[in-house]
Amino acid sequence: MKEIHSNLKSIADKNGRSIRQIAKDIDYRFETIRQLYNDESKHYPKELLTKLCNYFNCEIGELLVLKEDDE
């Protein structure tokens, strides 16, 4: 079954940004960004996704991807 997964780690690493730097730059809670970075999020806040897409100048489909579950 396909599930939504975060691609934030790849995008952040490619742009040389740490979780802490992203949180500071977009003024968002570190822990929430850490969960998304590590693909541990159960929810995807619209405000956060909007801020991240604007910050990295990317589309939502680059940030979140639909792929087969590993199980």
Backbone as XML, in Angstrom:
<?xml version="1.0"?>
<chain id="A" units="angstrom">
  <residue number="1" name="MET">
    <atom name="N" x="0.837" y="-1.181" z="0.000"/>
    <atom name="CA" x="0.000" y="0.000" z="0.000"/>
    <atom name="C" x="0.883" y="1.246" z="0.000"/>
  </residue>
  <residue number="2" name="LYS">
    <atom name="N" x="0.525" y="2.219" z="-0.795"/>
    <atom name="CA" x="1.303" y="3.453" z="-0.862"/>
    <atom name="C" x="0.958" y="4.374" z="0.303"/>
  </residue>
  <residue number="3" name="GLU">
    <atom name="N" x="1.967" y="5.077" z="0.782"/>
    <atom name="CA" x="1.804" y="6.032" z="1.875"/>
    <atom name="C" x="2.574" y="7.303" z="1.555"/>
  </residue>
  <residue number="4" name="ILE">
    <atom name="N" x="2.175" y="8.382" z="2.221"/>
    <atom name="CA" x="2.858" y="9.666" z="2.062"/>
    <atom name="C" x="4.119" y="9.658" z="2.920"/>
  </residue>
  <residue number="5" name="HIS">
    <atom name="N" x="5.225" y="10.096" z="2.330"/>
    <atom name="CA" x="6.499" y="10.199" z="3.042"/>
    <atom name="C" x="7.102" y="11.579" z="2.807"/>
  </residue>
  <residue number="6" name="SER">
    <atom name="N" x="7.852" y="12.032" z="3.796"/>
    <atom name="CA" x="8.514" y="13.331" z="3.706"/>
    <atom name="C" x="9.846" y="13.211" z="2.977"/>
  </residue>
  <residue number="7" name="ASN">
    <atom name="N" x="10.110" y="14.177" z="2.141"/>
    <atom name="CA" x="11.372" y="14.264" z="1.417"/>
    <atom name="C" x="12.201" y="15.452" z="1.935"/>
  </residue>
  <residue number="8" name="LEU">
    <atom name="N" x="11.818" y="15.967" z="3.123"/>
    <atom name="CA" x="12.480" y="17.159" z="3.667"/>
    <atom name="C" x="13.972" y="16.928" z="3.899"/>
  </residue>
  <residue number="9" name="LYS">
    <atom name="N" x="14.358" y="15.768" z="4.400"/>
    <atom name="CA" x="15.781" y="15.509" z="4.670"/>
    <atom name="C" x="16.608" y="15.686" z="3.399"/>
  </residue>
  <residue number="10" name="SER">
    <atom name="N" x="16.168" y="15.103" z="2.328"/>
    <atom name="CA" x="16.883" y="15.203" z="1.058"/>
    <atom name="C" x="16.969" y="16.651" z="0.578"/>
  </residue>
  <residue number="11" name="ILE">
    <atom name="N" x="15.864" y="17.371" z="0.657"/>
    <atom name="CA" x="15.830" y="18.769" z="0.214"/>
    <atom name="C" x="16.719" y="19.634" z="1.097"/>
  </residue>
  <residue number="12" name="ALA">
    <atom name="N" x="16.615" y="19.450" z="2.416"/>
    <atom name="CA" x="17.419" y="20.241" z="3.349"/>
    <atom name="C" x="18.908" y="19.958" z="3.163"/>
  </residue>
  <residue number="13" name="ASP">
    <atom name="N" x="19.270" y="18.687" z="3.049"/>
    <atom name="CA" x="20.677" y="18.320" z="2.864"/>
    <atom name="C" x="21.230" y="18.898" z="1.563"/>
  </residue>
  <residue number="14" name="LYS">
    <atom name="N" x="20.440" y="18.832" z="0.513"/>
    <atom name="CA" x="20.861" y="19.362" z="-0.788"/>
    <atom name="C" x="21.116" y="20.873" z="-0.721"/>
  </residue>
  <residue number="15" name="ASN">
    <atom name="N" x="20.359" y="21.553" z="0.155"/>
    <atom name="CA" x="20.485" y="23.000" z="0.295"/>
    <atom name="C" x="21.375" y="23.409" z="1.469"/>
  </residue>
  <residue number="16" name="GLY">
    <atom name="N" x="21.990" y="22.432" z="2.131"/>
    <atom name="CA" x="22.902" y="22.719" z="3.234"/>
    <atom name="C" x="22.236" y="23.359" z="4.438"/>
  </residue>
  <residue number="17" name="ARG">
    <atom name="N" x="21.019" y="22.936" z="4.734"/>
    <atom name="CA" x="20.265" y="23.511" z="5.850"/>
    <atom name="C" x="20.049" y="22.466" z="6.940"/>
  </residue>
  <residue number="18" name="SER">
    <atom name="N" x="20.251" y="22.869" z="8.180"/>
    <atom name="CA" x="19.986" y="21.993" z="9.320"/>
    <atom name="C" x="18.538" y="22.182" z="9.770"/>
  </residue>
  <residue number="19" name="ILE">
    <atom name="N" x="18.068" y="21.252" z="10.563"/>
    <atom name="CA" x="16.711" y="21.365" z="11.106"/>
    <atom name="C" x="16.594" y="22.653" z="11.911"/>
  </residue>
  <residue number="20" name="ARG">
    <atom name="N" x="17.577" y="22.912" z="12.751"/>
    <atom name="CA" x="17.545" y="24.110" z="13.598"/>
    <atom name="C" x="17.523" y="25.386" z="12.757"/>
  </residue>
  <residue number="21" name="GLN">
    <atom name="N" x="18.308" y="25.426" z="11.694"/>
    <atom name="CA" x="18.343" y="26.610" z="10.829"/>
    <atom name="C" x="16.996" y="26.817" z="10.141"/>
  </residue>
  <residue number="22" name="ILE">
    <atom name="N" x="16.396" y="25.741" z="9.668"/>
    <atom name="CA" x="15.085" y="25.840" z="9.018"/>
    <atom name="C" x="14.058" y="26.379" z="10.008"/>
  </residue>
  <residue number="23" name="ALA">
    <atom name="N" x="14.032" y="25.802" z="11.212"/>
    <atom name="CA" x="13.070" y="26.230" z="12.238"/>
    <atom name="C" x="13.219" y="27.720" z="12.535"/>
  </residue>
  <residue number="24" name="LYS">
    <atom name="N" x="14.447" y="28.167" z="12.657"/>
    <atom name="CA" x="14.706" y="29.581" z="12.933"/>
    <atom name="C" x="14.279" y="30.450" z="11.754"/>
  </residue>
  <residue number="25" name="ASP">
    <atom name="N" x="14.655" y="30.061" z="10.552"/>
    <atom name="CA" x="14.378" y="30.873" z="9.364"/>
    <atom name="C" x="12.890" y="31.010" z="9.059"/>
  </residue>
  <residue number="26" name="ILE">
    <atom name="N" x="12.128" y="29.947" z="9.293"/>
    <atom name="CA" x="10.693" y="30.035" z="8.971"/>
    <atom name="C" x="9.840" y="30.268" z="10.218"/>
  </residue>
  <residue number="27" name="ASP">
    <atom name="N" x="10.495" y="30.425" z="11.371"/>
    <atom name="CA" x="9.810" y="30.701" z="12.634"/>
    <atom name="C" x="8.762" y="29.622" z="12.926"/>
  </residue>
  <residue number="28" name="TYR">
    <atom name="N" x="9.250" y="28.387" z="13.031"/>
    <atom name="CA" x="8.357" y="27.264" z="13.302"/>
    <atom name="C" x="9.010" y="26.358" z="14.337"/>
  </residue>
  <residue number="29" name="ARG">
    <atom name="N" x="8.207" y="25.612" z="15.055"/>
    <atom name="CA" x="8.661" y="24.758" z="16.145"/>
    <atom name="C" x="9.662" y="23.697" z="15.662"/>
  </residue>
  <residue number="30" name="PHE">
    <atom name="N" x="10.810" y="23.655" z="16.317"/>
    <atom name="CA" x="11.892" y="22.732" z="15.961"/>
    <atom name="C" x="11.414" y="21.284" z="15.926"/>
  </residue>
  <residue number="31" name="GLU">
    <atom name="N" x="10.704" y="20.857" z="16.967"/>
    <atom name="CA" x="10.301" y="19.451" z="17.083"/>
    <atom name="C" x="9.403" y="19.015" z="15.921"/>
  </residue>
  <residue number="32" name="THR">
    <atom name="N" x="8.518" y="19.872" z="15.487"/>
    <atom name="CA" x="7.626" y="19.543" z="14.371"/>
    <atom name="C" x="8.429" y="19.372" z="13.085"/>
  </residue>
  <residue number="33" name="ILE">
    <atom name="N" x="9.393" y="20.247" z="12.866"/>
    <atom name="CA" x="10.244" y="20.149" z="11.675"/>
    <atom name="C" x="11.136" y="18.913" z="11.762"/>
  </residue>
  <residue number="34" name="ARG">
    <atom name="N" x="11.632" y="18.607" z="12.955"/>
    <atom name="CA" x="12.460" y="17.408" z="13.144"/>
    <atom name="C" x="11.678" y="16.145" z="12.777"/>
  </residue>
  <residue number="35" name="GLN">
    <atom name="N" x="10.421" y="16.088" z="13.201"/>
    <atom name="CA" x="9.589" y="14.926" z="12.881"/>
    <atom name="C" x="9.382" y="14.796" z="11.379"/>
  </residue>
  <residue number="36" name="LEU">
    <atom name="N" x="9.142" y="15.905" z="10.714"/>
    <atom name="CA" x="8.956" y="15.867" z="9.261"/>
    <atom name="C" x="10.265" y="15.479" z="8.573"/>
  </residue>
  <residue number="37" name="TYR">
    <atom name="N" x="11.381" y="16.033" z="9.040"/>
    <atom name="CA" x="12.709" y="15.737" z="8.497"/>
    <atom name="C" x="13.013" y="14.235" z="8.587"/>
  </residue>
  <residue number="38" name="ASN">
    <atom name="N" x="12.660" y="13.637" z="9.720"/>
    <atom name="CA" x="12.924" y="12.211" z="9.953"/>
    <atom name="C" x="11.785" y="11.310" z="9.476"/>
  </residue>
  <residue number="39" name="ASP">
    <atom name="N" x="10.834" y="11.875" z="8.764"/>
    <atom name="CA" x="9.688" y="11.143" z="8.219"/>
    <atom name="C" x="8.917" y="10.420" z="9.317"/>
  </residue>
  <residue number="40" name="GLU">
    <atom name="N" x="8.727" y="11.101" z="10.446"/>
    <atom name="CA" x="7.994" y="10.547" z="11.585"/>
    <atom name="C" x="6.640" y="11.221" z="11.775"/>
  </residue>
  <residue number="41" name="SER">
    <atom name="N" x="6.297" y="12.174" z="10.932"/>
    <atom name="CA" x="5.058" y="12.943" z="11.096"/>
    <atom name="C" x="3.829" y="12.089" z="10.841"/>
  </residue>
  <residue number="42" name="LYS">
    <atom name="N" x="2.831" y="12.293" z="11.679"/>
    <atom name="CA" x="1.528" y="11.653" z="11.488"/>
    <atom name="C" x="0.566" y="12.647" z="10.831"/>
  </residue>
  <residue number="43" name="HIS">
    <atom name="N" x="0.854" y="13.938" z="11.014"/>
    <atom name="CA" x="0.038" y="15.016" z="10.460"/>
    <atom name="C" x="0.964" y="15.981" z="9.733"/>
  </residue>
  <residue number="44" name="TYR">
    <atom name="N" x="0.413" y="16.659" z="8.741"/>
    <atom name="CA" x="1.202" y="17.594" z="7.945"/>
    <atom name="C" x="0.512" y="18.955" z="7.970"/>
  </residue>
  <residue number="45" name="PRO">
    <atom name="N" x="0.887" y="19.814" z="8.944"/>
    <atom name="CA" x="0.229" y="21.116" z="9.064"/>
    <atom name="C" x="0.358" y="21.945" z="7.781"/>
  </residue>
  <residue number="46" name="LYS">
    <atom name="N" x="-0.766" y="22.434" z="7.312"/>
    <atom name="CA" x="-0.813" y="23.216" z="6.075"/>
    <atom name="C" x="0.127" y="24.422" z="6.145"/>
  </residue>
  <residue number="47" name="GLU">
    <atom name="N" x="0.135" y="25.114" z="7.282"/>
    <atom name="CA" x="0.992" y="26.294" z="7.438"/>
    <atom name="C" x="2.471" y="25.919" z="7.296"/>
  </residue>
  <residue number="48" name="LEU">
    <atom name="N" x="2.869" y="24.816" z="7.900"/>
    <atom name="CA" x="4.262" y="24.371" z="7.816"/>
    <atom name="C" x="4.631" y="24.000" z="6.386"/>
  </residue>
  <residue number="49" name="LEU">
    <atom name="N" x="3.774" y="23.246" z="5.721"/>
    <atom name="CA" x="4.058" y="22.848" z="4.340"/>
    <atom name="C" x="4.185" y="24.068" z="3.434"/>
  </residue>
  <residue number="50" name="THR">
    <atom name="N" x="3.320" y="25.048" z="3.635"/>
    <atom name="CA" x="3.374" y="26.282" z="2.847"/>
    <atom name="C" x="4.689" y="27.010" z="3.087"/>
  </residue>
  <residue number="51" name="LYS">
    <atom name="N" x="5.079" y="27.139" z="4.353"/>
    <atom name="CA" x="6.333" y="27.824" z="4.683"/>
    <atom name="C" x="7.539" y="27.094" z="4.084"/>
  </residue>
  <residue number="52" name="LEU">
    <atom name="N" x="7.546" y="25.778" z="4.166"/>
    <atom name="CA" x="8.672" y="25.006" z="3.636"/>
    <atom name="C" x="8.750" y="25.093" z="2.116"/>
  </residue>
  <residue number="53" name="CYS">
    <atom name="N" x="7.612" y="25.022" z="1.448"/>
    <atom name="CA" x="7.608" y="25.138" z="-0.020"/>
    <atom name="C" x="8.122" y="26.509" z="-0.451"/>
  </residue>
  <residue number="54" name="ASN">
    <atom name="N" x="7.711" y="27.548" z="0.252"/>
    <atom name="CA" x="8.201" y="28.892" z="-0.068"/>
    <atom name="C" x="9.686" y="29.034" z="0.262"/>
  </residue>
  <residue number="55" name="TYR">
    <atom name="N" x="10.104" y="28.491" z="1.382"/>
    <atom name="CA" x="11.496" y="28.578" z="1.831"/>
    <atom name="C" x="12.453" y="27.896" z="0.848"/>
  </residue>
  <residue number="56" name="PHE">
    <atom name="N" x="12.065" y="26.711" z="0.392"/>
    <atom name="CA" x="12.925" y="25.958" z="-0.523"/>
    <atom name="C" x="12.558" y="26.162" z="-1.989"/>
  </residue>
  <residue number="57" name="ASN">
    <atom name="N" x="11.560" y="27.005" z="-2.236"/>
    <atom name="CA" x="11.094" y="27.265" z="-3.602"/>
    <atom name="C" x="10.821" y="25.943" z="-4.327"/>
  </residue>
  <residue number="58" name="CYS">
    <atom name="N" x="10.008" y="25.115" z="-3.678"/>
    <atom name="CA" x="9.684" y="23.807" z="-4.247"/>
    <atom name="C" x="8.173" y="23.601" z="-4.265"/>
  </residue>
  <residue number="59" name="GLU">
    <atom name="N" x="7.755" y="22.565" z="-4.936"/>
    <atom name="CA" x="6.344" y="22.198" z="-4.997"/>
    <atom name="C" x="6.038" y="21.179" z="-3.902"/>
  </residue>
  <residue number="60" name="ILE">
    <atom name="N" x="4.777" y="21.100" z="-3.529"/>
    <atom name="CA" x="4.362" y="20.158" z="-2.490"/>
    <atom name="C" x="4.719" y="18.718" z="-2.871"/>
  </residue>
  <residue number="61" name="GLY">
    <atom name="N" x="4.667" y="18.404" z="-4.150"/>
    <atom name="CA" x="4.994" y="17.066" z="-4.628"/>
    <atom name="C" x="6.472" y="16.722" z="-4.525"/>
  </residue>
  <residue number="62" name="GLU">
    <atom name="N" x="7.306" y="17.731" z="-4.315"/>
    <atom name="CA" x="8.730" y="17.484" z="-4.077"/>
    <atom name="C" x="8.977" y="17.249" z="-2.589"/>
  </residue>
  <residue number="63" name="LEU">
    <atom name="N" x="8.182" y="17.913" z="-1.760"/>
    <atom name="CA" x="8.331" y="17.830" z="-0.312"/>
    <atom name="C" x="7.706" y="16.551" z="0.251"/>
  </residue>
  <residue number="64" name="LEU">
    <atom name="N" x="6.540" y="16.206" z="-0.255"/>
    <atom name="CA" x="5.849" y="14.987" z="0.161"/>
    <atom name="C" x="5.714" y="14.074" z="-1.045"/>
  </residue>
  <residue number="65" name="VAL">
    <atom name="N" x="6.056" y="12.814" z="-0.860"/>
    <atom name="CA" x="5.994" y="11.859" z="-1.969"/>
    <atom name="C" x="5.149" y="10.651" z="-1.563"/>
  </residue>
  <residue number="66" name="LEU">
    <atom name="N" x="4.508" y="10.064" z="-2.542"/>
    <atom name="CA" x="3.696" y="8.872" z="-2.327"/>
    <atom name="C" x="4.503" y="7.668" z="-2.799"/>
  </residue>
  <residue number="67" name="LYS">
    <atom name="N" x="4.793" y="6.756" z="-1.864"/>
    <atom name="CA" x="5.573" y="5.581" z="-2.252"/>
    <atom name="C" x="5.122" y="4.367" z="-1.458"/>
  </residue>
  <residue number="68" name="GLU">
    <atom name="N" x="5.527" y="3.210" z="-1.933"/>
    <atom name="CA" x="5.154" y="1.951" z="-1.285"/>
    <atom name="C" x="5.697" y="1.908" z="0.136"/>
  </residue>
  <residue number="69" name="ASP">
    <atom name="N" x="4.872" y="1.427" z="1.050"/>
    <atom name="CA" x="5.286" y="1.243" z="2.429"/>
    <atom name="C" x="6.297" y="0.105" z="2.478"/>
  </residue>
  <residue number="70" name="ASP">
    <atom name="N" x="7.289" y="0.216" z="3.354"/>
    <atom name="CA" x="8.350" y="-0.788" z="3.451"/>
    <atom name="C" x="7.888" y="-2.107" z="4.070"/>
  </residue>
  <residue number="71" name="GLU">
    <atom name="N" x="6.772" y="-2.075" z="4.766"/>
    <atom name="CA" x="6.321" y="-3.293" z="5.460"/>
    <atom name="C" x="5.729" y="-4.296" z="4.520"/>
  </residue>
</chain>
